[in-house]
Amino acid sequence: MSPRVCSSLTMGAQFIHPDVSESTSSTLSTRGGWLHRFAAFTAACTWILIWAGGLVTSTESGLAVPDWPLSYGMLMPPMVGGILYEHGHRMVATFVGLLTTILAVWLWRSESRLWMRRLGAAALAMVITQGVLGGITVIFLLPTPVSVAHATLAQSFFCLVVLLAFATSGEWETAIGRSDRARPPLRVVAAIATAAVYLQLILGATVRHTGAALAIPDFPLAFGGLIPPLDSAAVSIHFAHRLFALAVAGSLAWLVVCIWQRHRDDPRFVRPAIAICCLVVLQILLGGTIVWTARAVFPATAHVATGALLLASSWLVTLRASIHLTPSAGTEMCSVALVET
Amino acid sequence: MINRFLAVLYTLAFAVLMGCGGGGETGGGGEGASSSAPAATTQPAPPPVDPATAATLTGTARLEGTASAQQAIQMGADPVCAKLHASPVTTEFVVAGENGALANVFVYVKDGLGGRKFPAPSEVVLLDQQGCTYHPHVFGIMVGQELEILNSDDTLHNIHAMPTKNQQFNIGQPIKGLSTKRTFDAPEVMVPFKCDVHKWMNSYAGVLDHPYFGVTGDTGSFQIGNLPPGDYVVEAWHETLGAQTQNVTVGERETKELSFTFTASQ
């Protein structure tokens, strides 16, 4: 009765297939209902929480409240100056924590799929751990590894809540099991893109939390050239982020091309592909704007939030490809060259 | 499975914490030990300062060129701060008076005192948060000397000291009249202070293991007295204009005048 989970060792990603046989008819009827709506609402709030967390870093308000879990010994300090951002972030985080608790309990009580119940519990554990990491960053004055871990766990938690929202949707039950003869299969291409975006978000968090956002003061060039003098850690980290952005853009372009070539008739793939195209352009522009505006608050924060949306989009394609497409024998390559021919 | 996952997460977090905390403490202690040990073993203790033969350094700091206009600080983020001032408060990055007299320059003896030891004075240095600005903006303090940080405002402040050789701290003072005392363990020029609630608030402390320092006021002048005769390197530090040094030799009861000229950045 356990879900069929096959793992790809090469990608380190897990592809979860729906297993209708394990579901009871009562569970089937609840999918796509209020539980799904609640999970989707939790995912939306998590994205807002990522905005709020980004604002804390962008406004350098991380230490405006020096104590934790209380704020200046209070539950509700005056929301002035940097406290507005730091305590505001804590308030949104508390709300998301509450939503996650409800979601975990709801899943535990109503879900027939054991792995879903476990994922709900994992989400709760993650949100608690995230809160503790946030507290540690405050108490230990923003140690870079902990701050980066806090930012990374936020994105991981977002992915998990997106998965919970997707797996509780009606779409999960209507898996079409279409043959995917492409090599590599779309699910693998999507997983590669998702992993690339995730790694890029870790690099981006490192840039933010090491103060390297303006280490290279021009864009798109770097100190007027293609390769900057890598004479400091800050420049190296910043340049690694820019360089890896090319790899991320390439992997996402590969994903979009694959969708366009083989699944252009399926809006479930086309829609996120269009979103990915728009988000990539927006993300690159935001990255440049951060440099051009000397790290203005809005573009710096929007860059984080857009990165999260890119991650969620490619993750959604990975999930959809995993449940709707069945890899089958074939040799059709999915590449830019094919588009040109 | 979840228990294992949690256990791994917490173990990792604990390991990271231990790594951060341990590294900081070891670094600070190691430096302190290494700086004092050679003096004790290789150099005889120099004679104590004789006030009868002590020399004096006086001088001025000037700004060459035109200082950029001071910016009015927008205090709207905290209505309490905004109400405290009838007219806008300006930034203190470059405060130049008549004839380019440059304020807030920290002048100190950087080298030349040998292994002399100076006890920390019992006098407490006050850093006052008043009108949502720090008073003074630049100051000197000795290792081991008490620093009292006072909140004179009817709003919340946090005091975030960001030294690299001393221990960082971040203290909240939510109530008017609250004061906190801290000391520094190692010389460090300069230790920045900021308030993360009110972005415009910043201050700098020069922490030294001797009393030979001064800060220029509105006239740009400074005076360092009771200095034993000898050869010295004197440094003048400014928060945006950088630092410059001069070599000076002073004889018994001599008063020497120094002049530091900073160039306004374009």
Coordinates of C-alpha atoms in Angstrom, one line a residue:
Chain A
M1 CA 0.0 0.0 0.0
S2 CA 3.0 2.3 0.0
P3 CA 3.4 4.8 -2.7
R4 CA 5.6 3.9 -5.6
V5 CA 8.6 6.1 -5.2
C6 CA 11.5 5.8 -7.6
S7 CA 14.6 7.7 -7.1
S8 CA 17.0 9.0 -9.6
L9 CA 20.5 8.5 -8.2
T10 CA 22.0 10.8 -10.8
M11 CA 19.8 13.7 -9.9
G12 CA 19.2 13.0 -6.3
A13 CA 15.6 13.7 -6.9
Q14 CA 12.5 11.7 -6.1
F15 CA 9.7 11.2 -8.4
I16 CA 6.5 10.4 -6.7
H17 CA 3.8 8.5 -8.6
P18 CA 0.2 8.5 -7.7
D19 CA -1.0 5.1 -6.8
V20 CA -4.7 4.9 -7.2
S21 CA -4.9 1.5 -5.8
E22 CA -3.9 2.7 -2.3
S23 CA -6.5 5.3 -2.2
T24 CA -9.9 4.8 -0.7
S25 CA -12.9 6.3 -2.4
S26 CA -13.4 8.7 0.4
T27 CA -9.9 10.0 0.1
L28 CA -10.4 10.4 -3.7
S29 CA -13.5 12.6 -3.1
T30 CA -11.6 14.9 -0.8
R31 CA -8.7 15.7 -3.2
G32 CA -9.0 19.0 -4.9
G33 CA -11.3 20.1 -2.0
W34 CA -10.7 22.2 1.0
L35 CA -7.5 20.4 2.1
H36 CA -6.0 21.3 -1.3
R37 CA -7.2 24.9 -1.1
F38 CA -5.7 25.1 2.4
A39 CA -2.4 23.7 1.3
A40 CA -2.3 26.1 -1.7
F41 CA -3.1 29.0 0.7
T42 CA -0.2 27.8 2.9
A43 CA 2.1 27.8 -0.1
A44 CA 1.0 31.3 -1.1
C45 CA 1.6 32.5 2.5
T46 CA 5.0 30.9 2.4
W47 CA 5.9 32.9 -0.7
I48 CA 4.8 36.1 1.2
L49 CA 7.0 34.9 4.1
I50 CA 9.9 34.7 1.7
W51 CA 9.2 38.3 0.6
A52 CA 9.1 39.3 4.3
G53 CA 12.4 37.5 5.0
G54 CA 14.0 39.1 1.9
L55 CA 12.9 42.5 3.2
V56 CA 14.7 41.9 6.5
T57 CA 18.0 41.3 4.7
S58 CA 17.5 44.0 2.1
T59 CA 16.8 46.7 4.8
E60 CA 19.6 45.3 7.0
S61 CA 17.1 44.9 9.8
G62 CA 18.1 41.4 10.9
L63 CA 19.3 42.6 14.3
A64 CA 16.8 45.4 14.9
V65 CA 15.3 43.1 17.4
P66 CA 18.1 41.7 19.5
D67 CA 16.3 39.1 21.4
W68 CA 14.3 36.0 20.5
P69 CA 11.7 34.5 20.8
L70 CA 10.3 37.7 22.3
S71 CA 11.0 41.1 20.8
Y72 CA 12.4 43.5 23.3
G73 CA 10.8 41.3 25.9
M74 CA 7.4 41.9 24.3
L75 CA 5.0 40.0 22.1
M76 CA 4.3 43.2 20.1
P77 CA 6.9 45.9 20.2
P78 CA 6.4 49.3 18.5
M79 CA 6.7 48.7 14.8
V80 CA 9.2 51.4 14.1
G81 CA 12.3 51.5 11.9
G82 CA 13.9 48.2 11.4
I83 CA 11.6 46.5 13.9
L84 CA 8.8 46.8 11.4
Y85 CA 10.7 44.4 9.1
E86 CA 12.2 42.1 11.6
H87 CA 9.2 41.7 13.8
G88 CA 6.9 41.8 10.8
H89 CA 8.8 38.8 9.4
R90 CA 8.4 37.0 12.8
M91 CA 4.6 37.7 12.7
V92 CA 4.2 36.3 9.1
A93 CA 6.4 33.3 10.1
T94 CA 4.2 32.6 13.1
F95 CA 1.2 32.7 10.9
V96 CA 2.8 30.3 8.4
G97 CA 3.8 28.1 11.3
L98 CA 0.2 28.0 12.5
L99 CA -1.0 27.1 9.0
T100 CA 1.6 24.4 8.7
T101 CA 0.5 22.9 12.0
I102 CA -3.1 22.8 10.9
L103 CA -2.1 21.4 7.6
A104 CA 0.0 18.6 9.2
V105 CA -2.8 17.7 11.6
W106 CA -5.3 17.8 8.8
L107 CA -3.2 15.5 6.7
W108 CA -2.5 13.2 9.6
R109 CA -6.2 12.8 10.3
S110 CA -7.6 12.6 6.8
E111 CA -4.9 11.3 4.5
S112 CA -4.8 7.6 3.6
R113 CA -1.4 7.9 2.0
L114 CA 1.2 7.3 4.6
W115 CA 3.9 9.3 2.8
M116 CA 1.6 12.3 2.7
R117 CA 1.1 12.1 6.4
R118 CA 4.8 11.9 6.8
L119 CA 5.4 14.8 4.5
G120 CA 2.9 16.9 6.6
A121 CA 4.9 16.0 9.7
A122 CA 8.1 16.8 7.9
A123 CA 6.7 20.2 6.9
L124 CA 5.9 20.9 10.6
A125 CA 9.4 19.8 11.6
M126 CA 10.9 22.1 8.9
V127 CA 8.9 25.1 9.9
I128 CA 9.9 24.7 13.6
T129 CA 13.5 24.2 12.6
Q130 CA 13.3 27.2 10.4
G131 CA 12.0 29.3 13.4
V132 CA 14.9 28.0 15.6
L133 CA 17.4 28.8 12.9
G134 CA 15.9 32.3 12.7
G135 CA 16.3 32.7 16.4
I136 CA 19.9 31.4 16.3
T137 CA 20.8 34.0 13.6
V138 CA 19.5 36.8 15.9
I139 CA 21.2 35.5 19.1
F140 CA 24.5 34.8 17.4
L141 CA 24.5 38.0 15.4
L142 CA 23.9 36.7 11.9
P143 CA 26.6 34.0 11.5
T144 CA 26.8 33.5 7.7
P145 CA 26.4 29.7 7.6
V146 CA 23.3 29.9 9.8
S147 CA 21.8 32.8 7.8
V148 CA 22.4 30.9 4.6
A149 CA 20.9 27.7 6.0
H150 CA 17.9 29.8 7.1
A151 CA 17.4 31.1 3.6
T152 CA 18.0 27.7 2.0
L153 CA 15.6 25.9 4.3
A154 CA 13.0 28.5 3.5
Q155 CA 13.1 27.5 -0.2
S156 CA 13.1 23.8 0.7
F157 CA 10.0 24.4 2.8
F158 CA 8.3 26.3 0.0
C159 CA 9.0 23.3 -2.3
L160 CA 7.5 20.9 0.2
V161 CA 4.4 22.9 0.7
V162 CA 4.0 23.2 -3.1
L163 CA 4.3 19.4 -3.2
L164 CA 1.6 19.0 -0.5
A165 CA -0.7 21.4 -2.4
F166 CA -0.1 19.5 -5.6
A167 CA -0.5 16.1 -4.2
T168 CA -3.8 17.1 -2.6
S169 CA -5.2 18.4 -5.9
G170 CA -7.6 16.7 -8.1
E171 CA -5.0 16.6 -10.8
W172 CA -3.1 14.1 -8.8
E173 CA -5.9 11.6 -9.3
T174 CA -6.2 12.2 -13.1
A175 CA -2.7 11.2 -14.1
I176 CA -2.8 10.4 -17.8
G177 CA 0.2 8.1 -17.9
R178 CA 1.2 9.4 -21.3
S179 CA 4.3 7.9 -22.9
D180 CA 7.4 10.1 -22.9
R181 CA 9.9 8.7 -25.4
A182 CA 12.3 11.6 -25.2
R183 CA 15.8 11.0 -23.9
P184 CA 16.3 12.2 -21.3
P185 CA 12.6 12.1 -20.2
L186 CA 11.0 15.4 -19.3
R187 CA 11.0 14.6 -15.6
V188 CA 14.8 14.3 -15.6
V189 CA 15.2 17.6 -17.6
A190 CA 12.8 19.3 -15.1
A191 CA 14.6 17.8 -12.1
I192 CA 18.0 19.1 -13.5
A193 CA 16.5 22.6 -13.9
T194 CA 15.0 22.5 -10.4
A195 CA 18.3 21.4 -8.9
A196 CA 20.1 24.1 -10.8
V197 CA 17.7 26.8 -9.6
Y198 CA 17.9 25.5 -6.0
L199 CA 21.7 25.6 -6.1
Q200 CA 21.5 29.1 -7.5
L201 CA 19.3 30.1 -4.6
I202 CA 21.9 28.9 -2.2
L203 CA 24.6 30.9 -4.0
G204 CA 22.3 33.9 -4.0
A205 CA 21.7 33.5 -0.3
T206 CA 25.5 33.4 0.2
V207 CA 25.9 36.6 -1.8
R208 CA 23.3 38.3 0.3
H209 CA 24.5 37.2 3.7
T210 CA 28.2 37.8 2.9
G211 CA 27.4 41.4 1.7
A212 CA 28.8 40.6 -1.7
A213 CA 25.8 42.0 -3.7
L214 CA 27.8 45.0 -4.9
A215 CA 31.2 43.3 -4.9
I216 CA 31.1 43.7 -8.7
P217 CA 29.8 47.2 -9.3
D218 CA 28.7 47.0 -12.9
F219 CA 26.3 44.8 -14.9
P220 CA 26.2 43.0 -17.3
L221 CA 30.0 43.4 -17.5
A222 CA 32.2 42.8 -14.4
F223 CA 34.7 45.6 -13.8
G224 CA 34.3 46.5 -17.4
G225 CA 35.3 43.0 -18.6
L226 CA 33.9 39.6 -19.0
I227 CA 35.9 38.1 -16.1
P228 CA 36.6 40.2 -13.0
P229 CA 39.8 40.0 -11.0
L230 CA 39.0 37.3 -8.5
D231 CA 41.1 38.9 -5.8
S232 CA 38.5 38.7 -3.0
A233 CA 36.0 36.2 -1.6
A234 CA 33.2 38.6 -2.2
V235 CA 34.0 39.1 -5.9
S236 CA 34.4 35.4 -6.3
I237 CA 31.1 34.6 -4.7
H238 CA 29.3 37.3 -6.7
F239 CA 30.8 36.2 -9.9
A240 CA 30.0 32.5 -9.2
H241 CA 26.4 33.6 -8.8
R242 CA 26.4 35.4 -12.1
L243 CA 28.2 32.6 -13.9
F244 CA 25.9 29.9 -12.5
A245 CA 23.0 32.1 -13.6
L246 CA 24.0 31.2 -17.2
A247 CA 23.9 27.5 -16.3
V248 CA 20.5 27.9 -14.7
A249 CA 19.2 29.9 -17.7
G250 CA 20.5 27.2 -20.0
S251 CA 18.9 24.4 -18.0
L252 CA 15.6 26.2 -17.9
A253 CA 15.8 26.9 -21.7
W254 CA 16.4 23.2 -22.2
L255 CA 13.3 22.5 -20.2
V256 CA 11.2 25.0 -22.1
V257 CA 12.4 23.6 -25.5
C258 CA 11.6 20.1 -24.4
I259 CA 8.0 21.1 -23.4
W260 CA 7.6 23.1 -26.6
Q261 CA 8.8 20.1 -28.8
R262 CA 6.9 17.3 -27.1
H263 CA 4.1 18.7 -24.9
R264 CA 3.0 21.9 -26.5
D265 CA -0.6 20.6 -26.7
D266 CA -0.7 20.1 -22.9
P267 CA -1.4 23.3 -21.0
R268 CA -0.3 21.7 -17.8
F269 CA 3.3 22.0 -19.1
V270 CA 2.9 24.9 -21.4
R271 CA 1.6 27.3 -18.7
P272 CA 4.5 26.8 -16.3
A273 CA 6.9 26.9 -19.3
I274 CA 5.6 30.4 -20.2
A275 CA 5.8 31.4 -16.6
I276 CA 9.5 30.2 -16.5
C277 CA 10.3 32.2 -19.6
C278 CA 8.8 35.4 -18.1
L279 CA 10.4 34.8 -14.7
V280 CA 13.9 34.2 -16.1
V281 CA 13.8 37.5 -18.0
L282 CA 12.4 39.3 -14.9
Q283 CA 15.0 37.7 -12.6
I284 CA 17.9 38.7 -14.8
L285 CA 16.6 42.3 -15.0
L286 CA 16.1 42.4 -11.2
G287 CA 19.7 41.1 -10.7
G288 CA 21.0 43.9 -12.9
T289 CA 18.8 46.5 -11.2
I290 CA 20.2 45.5 -7.8
V291 CA 23.7 46.5 -9.1
W292 CA 22.4 49.6 -11.0
T293 CA 20.5 50.9 -7.9
A294 CA 23.3 50.0 -5.4
R295 CA 21.1 47.4 -3.8
A296 CA 17.8 49.2 -3.5
V297 CA 15.4 47.4 -1.2
F298 CA 12.6 46.5 -3.7
P299 CA 14.7 44.9 -6.5
A300 CA 16.9 43.1 -3.9
T301 CA 13.8 41.6 -2.3
A302 CA 11.9 40.9 -5.5
H303 CA 15.0 39.0 -6.7
V304 CA 14.6 36.6 -3.8
A305 CA 10.9 36.2 -4.3
T306 CA 11.2 35.7 -8.1
G307 CA 13.9 33.1 -7.5
A308 CA 11.4 31.2 -5.3
L309 CA 8.7 31.4 -8.0
L310 CA 11.2 30.0 -10.6
L311 CA 12.0 27.2 -8.2
A312 CA 8.3 26.4 -7.6
S313 CA 7.6 26.6 -11.4
S314 CA 10.3 24.1 -12.4
W315 CA 9.4 21.9 -9.4
L316 CA 5.8 21.9 -10.5
V317 CA 6.9 20.8 -14.0
T318 CA 9.0 18.0 -12.3
L319 CA 6.0 16.8 -10.3
R320 CA 3.6 17.0 -13.3
A321 CA 6.1 15.1 -15.5
S322 CA 6.5 12.5 -12.8
I323 CA 2.8 11.7 -12.6
H324 CA 1.6 12.3 -16.1
L325 CA 4.4 11.0 -18.2
T326 CA 5.7 7.5 -18.3
P327 CA 9.2 7.1 -19.8
S328 CA 9.2 4.5 -22.6
A329 CA 11.8 3.1 -24.9
G330 CA 12.8 5.6 -27.6
T331 CA 15.6 7.7 -28.8
E332 CA 14.1 11.0 -29.5
M333 CA 16.4 13.7 -28.4
C334 CA 15.1 17.0 -27.1
S335 CA 17.5 19.7 -28.0
V336 CA 17.8 23.2 -29.5
A337 CA 19.2 21.6 -32.7
L338 CA 15.9 19.8 -33.2
V339 CA 14.0 23.0 -33.0
E340 CA 16.2 24.5 -35.7
T341 CA 15.7 21.6 -38.1
Chain B
M1 CA 12.4 8.4 9.4
I2 CA 11.2 11.8 10.6
N3 CA 13.0 11.4 13.9
R4 CA 16.2 10.6 12.1
F5 CA 15.7 13.6 9.8
L6 CA 15.2 15.8 12.8
A7 CA 18.1 14.4 14.7
V8 CA 20.4 15.0 11.7
L9 CA 19.1 18.6 11.3
Y10 CA 19.6 19.5 15.0
T11 CA 23.0 17.8 15.0
L12 CA 24.0 19.9 12.0
A13 CA 22.7 23.1 13.6
F14 CA 24.5 22.3 16.8
A15 CA 27.8 21.6 15.0
V16 CA 27.5 25.0 13.1
L17 CA 26.8 26.8 16.4
M18 CA 29.8 25.2 18.1
G19 CA 32.0 26.1 15.1
C20 CA 30.9 29.8 15.1
G21 CA 31.2 30.4 18.8
G22 CA 34.4 28.4 19.3
G23 CA 36.2 30.1 16.5
G24 CA 35.5 33.6 17.7
E25 CA 36.6 33.0 21.3
T26 CA 39.8 31.3 20.3
G27 CA 40.7 34.0 17.9
G28 CA 40.3 36.8 20.4
G29 CA 42.2 35.0 23.2
G30 CA 45.0 34.0 20.9
E31 CA 45.7 37.5 19.7
G32 CA 45.7 38.9 23.2
A33 CA 48.2 36.3 24.3
S34 CA 50.5 36.7 21.4
S35 CA 50.7 40.4 21.6
S36 CA 51.7 40.5 25.3
A37 CA 54.1 37.5 25.4
P38 CA 57.0 38.9 23.3
A39 CA 57.1 42.2 25.1
A40 CA 57.5 40.4 28.4
T41 CA 60.3 38.2 27.3
T42 CA 62.3 40.2 24.8
Q43 CA 62.1 43.8 26.0
P44 CA 62.9 45.3 29.4
A45 CA 60.0 47.2 30.9
P46 CA 60.3 50.9 29.9
P47 CA 60.4 53.4 32.7
P48 CA 57.1 54.9 33.8
V49 CA 56.0 58.2 32.4
D50 CA 57.5 61.2 34.3
P51 CA 55.0 64.1 34.3
A52 CA 57.9 66.5 34.8
T53 CA 59.5 65.6 31.4
A54 CA 56.3 64.7 29.5
A55 CA 55.7 66.2 26.1
T56 CA 52.6 67.3 24.4
L57 CA 51.3 66.9 20.9
T58 CA 48.8 69.4 19.6
G59 CA 47.5 70.0 16.1
T60 CA 44.7 70.3 13.7
A61 CA 42.9 68.3 11.1
R62 CA 41.8 70.2 8.0
L63 CA 39.8 69.4 5.0
E64 CA 41.2 70.5 1.6
G65 CA 38.5 71.0 -1.0
T66 CA 34.8 71.3 -0.5
A67 CA 33.0 68.9 1.7
S68 CA 29.9 67.3 0.1
A69 CA 26.7 68.8 1.6
Q70 CA 25.4 67.1 4.7
Q71 CA 22.3 65.2 4.0
A72 CA 19.2 65.8 6.1
I73 CA 18.3 62.6 7.9
Q74 CA 14.7 61.4 7.3
M75 CA 13.5 60.2 10.7
G76 CA 10.0 59.4 9.6
A77 CA 10.5 55.7 10.2
D78 CA 10.1 56.5 13.9
P79 CA 7.6 59.2 14.7
V80 CA 9.1 59.6 18.2
C81 CA 12.5 60.5 16.6
A82 CA 10.9 62.8 14.1
K83 CA 9.1 64.8 16.8
L84 CA 12.4 65.3 18.7
H85 CA 13.8 67.8 16.2
A86 CA 12.3 71.1 15.1
S87 CA 14.7 71.3 12.2
P88 CA 16.2 68.4 10.3
V89 CA 19.3 66.7 11.7
T90 CA 22.1 66.2 9.2
T91 CA 24.5 63.4 8.7
E92 CA 27.9 63.7 10.4
F93 CA 30.0 61.9 7.8
V94 CA 32.2 65.0 7.1
V95 CA 31.8 67.9 9.5
A96 CA 34.0 70.8 8.3
G97 CA 34.0 74.2 9.9
E98 CA 35.8 77.5 9.1
N99 CA 39.0 77.2 7.1
G100 CA 38.3 73.5 6.6
A101 CA 38.5 72.6 10.3
L102 CA 37.6 69.0 10.4
A103 CA 35.7 67.5 13.3
N104 CA 35.4 63.8 14.3
V105 CA 39.0 62.9 13.5
F106 CA 40.4 60.3 15.8
V107 CA 44.1 61.1 16.4
Y108 CA 46.2 58.6 18.3
V109 CA 49.7 57.3 18.9
K110 CA 49.9 54.2 16.7
D111 CA 53.4 53.2 17.6
G112 CA 56.4 54.1 19.7
L113 CA 55.2 53.5 23.3
G114 CA 57.2 50.2 23.5
G115 CA 56.0 47.8 26.2
R116 CA 54.6 50.4 28.5
K117 CA 51.5 49.3 30.3
F118 CA 48.7 51.7 31.2
P119 CA 45.9 50.9 33.6
A120 CA 42.4 51.5 32.5
P121 CA 41.0 54.6 34.1
S122 CA 38.1 54.4 36.4
E123 CA 36.3 57.2 34.5
V124 CA 33.3 55.8 32.6
V125 CA 32.9 56.8 28.9
L126 CA 29.4 57.7 28.0
L127 CA 27.7 56.9 24.7
D128 CA 24.4 58.6 24.8
Q129 CA 21.5 57.9 22.4
Q130 CA 19.8 61.3 22.4
G131 CA 17.6 62.7 19.8
C132 CA 18.0 59.4 17.9
T133 CA 21.6 60.1 17.3
Y134 CA 24.8 59.0 19.1
H135 CA 26.7 61.4 21.3
P136 CA 29.6 61.5 20.7
H137 CA 29.9 60.5 17.1
V138 CA 33.6 59.5 17.5
F139 CA 35.3 58.8 20.7
G140 CA 38.3 57.0 22.3
I141 CA 38.3 54.5 25.1
M142 CA 40.9 52.3 26.7
V143 CA 40.9 48.5 26.9
G144 CA 39.2 47.6 30.1
Q145 CA 37.6 51.0 30.6
E146 CA 33.9 51.0 31.1
L147 CA 31.6 52.2 28.4
E148 CA 28.1 53.2 29.5
I149 CA 25.5 53.2 26.8
L150 CA 22.5 55.2 27.7
N151 CA 19.1 55.5 26.1
S152 CA 17.9 59.1 26.6
D153 CA 15.1 58.8 24.0
D154 CA 11.5 57.8 24.6
T155 CA 11.8 55.1 22.0
L156 CA 13.5 51.8 21.4
H157 CA 17.1 51.5 20.4
N158 CA 19.4 48.6 19.9
I159 CA 23.1 49.1 20.2
H160 CA 25.0 46.9 17.8
A161 CA 28.7 47.0 18.2
M162 CA 30.6 45.4 15.3
P163 CA 34.2 45.0 16.3
T164 CA 36.5 42.4 14.5
K165 CA 39.0 41.8 17.3
N166 CA 36.6 42.2 20.3
Q167 CA 33.4 40.5 21.0
Q168 CA 30.4 41.7 19.0
F169 CA 27.3 42.6 20.9
N170 CA 23.7 43.7 20.2
I171 CA 21.7 45.0 23.1
G172 CA 18.1 46.2 23.2
Q173 CA 17.1 49.2 25.2
P174 CA 13.4 49.6 24.8
I175 CA 12.9 52.1 27.6
K176 CA 14.1 55.6 28.2
G177 CA 16.8 55.8 30.9
L178 CA 18.1 52.3 30.4
S179 CA 21.9 52.0 30.5
T180 CA 24.2 49.2 29.8
K181 CA 27.9 48.9 30.6
R182 CA 30.5 47.1 28.4
T183 CA 34.3 46.9 28.2
F184 CA 36.6 45.9 25.3
D185 CA 39.4 43.4 25.7
A186 CA 41.7 44.3 22.9
P187 CA 42.9 47.4 21.1
E188 CA 40.9 48.1 17.9
V189 CA 40.7 51.1 15.7
M190 CA 37.9 51.6 15.1
V191 CA 34.8 49.8 16.5
P192 CA 31.7 50.8 14.6
F193 CA 28.3 51.1 16.4
K194 CA 25.0 51.2 14.8
C195 CA 21.3 51.1 15.6
D196 CA 19.5 48.6 13.4
V197 CA 16.2 50.2 14.3
H198 CA 17.3 53.6 13.1
K199 CA 19.5 53.2 10.1
W200 CA 21.0 56.7 10.3
M201 CA 22.5 56.2 13.8
N202 CA 26.2 55.3 13.7
S203 CA 29.2 56.0 15.9
Y204 CA 32.9 54.9 16.2
A205 CA 35.1 54.0 19.1
G206 CA 38.9 53.9 19.0
V207 CA 39.9 51.3 21.5
L208 CA 43.5 51.5 22.7
D209 CA 45.7 50.1 25.4
H210 CA 47.1 53.5 26.2
P211 CA 45.7 57.0 26.9
Y212 CA 47.4 58.9 24.0
F213 CA 44.5 59.8 21.8
G214 CA 42.1 62.6 21.0
V215 CA 39.2 63.5 18.8
T216 CA 39.0 66.8 16.9
G217 CA 36.1 69.1 17.7
D218 CA 34.5 71.8 15.7
T219 CA 37.8 73.8 15.5
G220 CA 39.5 70.7 14.1
S221 CA 42.1 70.8 16.9
F222 CA 43.3 68.1 19.2
Q223 CA 45.8 67.7 22.1
I224 CA 47.5 64.7 23.5
G225 CA 49.4 65.3 26.7
N226 CA 51.7 63.6 29.2
L227 CA 53.5 61.8 26.5
P228 CA 57.0 60.4 27.3
P229 CA 59.8 61.8 25.1
G230 CA 60.5 59.6 22.1
D231 CA 59.8 58.8 18.5
Y232 CA 56.2 58.1 17.5
V233 CA 54.0 57.2 14.7
V234 CA 50.7 59.2 15.0
E235 CA 47.7 58.3 13.0
A236 CA 44.6 60.4 12.2
W237 CA 41.5 58.5 11.2
H238 CA 38.4 59.8 9.6
E239 CA 35.3 57.6 8.9
T240 CA 35.0 58.5 5.2
L241 CA 38.3 60.3 4.4
G242 CA 40.5 57.5 5.5
A243 CA 43.6 57.5 7.7
Q244 CA 47.0 59.1 7.5
T245 CA 50.1 58.8 9.6
Q246 CA 53.0 61.1 10.6
N247 CA 56.3 60.4 12.3
V248 CA 57.1 62.7 15.1
T249 CA 59.9 63.0 17.7
V250 CA 59.3 64.8 20.9
G251 CA 61.9 65.8 23.5
E252 CA 61.5 66.5 27.2
R253 CA 58.7 69.0 28.0
E254 CA 58.4 69.8 24.3
T255 CA 55.2 70.7 22.6
K256 CA 55.0 69.7 19.0
E257 CA 52.3 70.7 16.5
L258 CA 51.0 68.3 13.9
S259 CA 48.8 69.1 11.0
F260 CA 46.7 66.6 9.1
T261 CA 45.2 67.5 5.8
F262 CA 42.5 65.4 4.3
T263 CA 41.3 65.8 0.7
A264 CA 37.6 66.0 0.1
S265 CA 36.5 63.0 -2.0
Q266 CA 35.2 63.9 -5.4

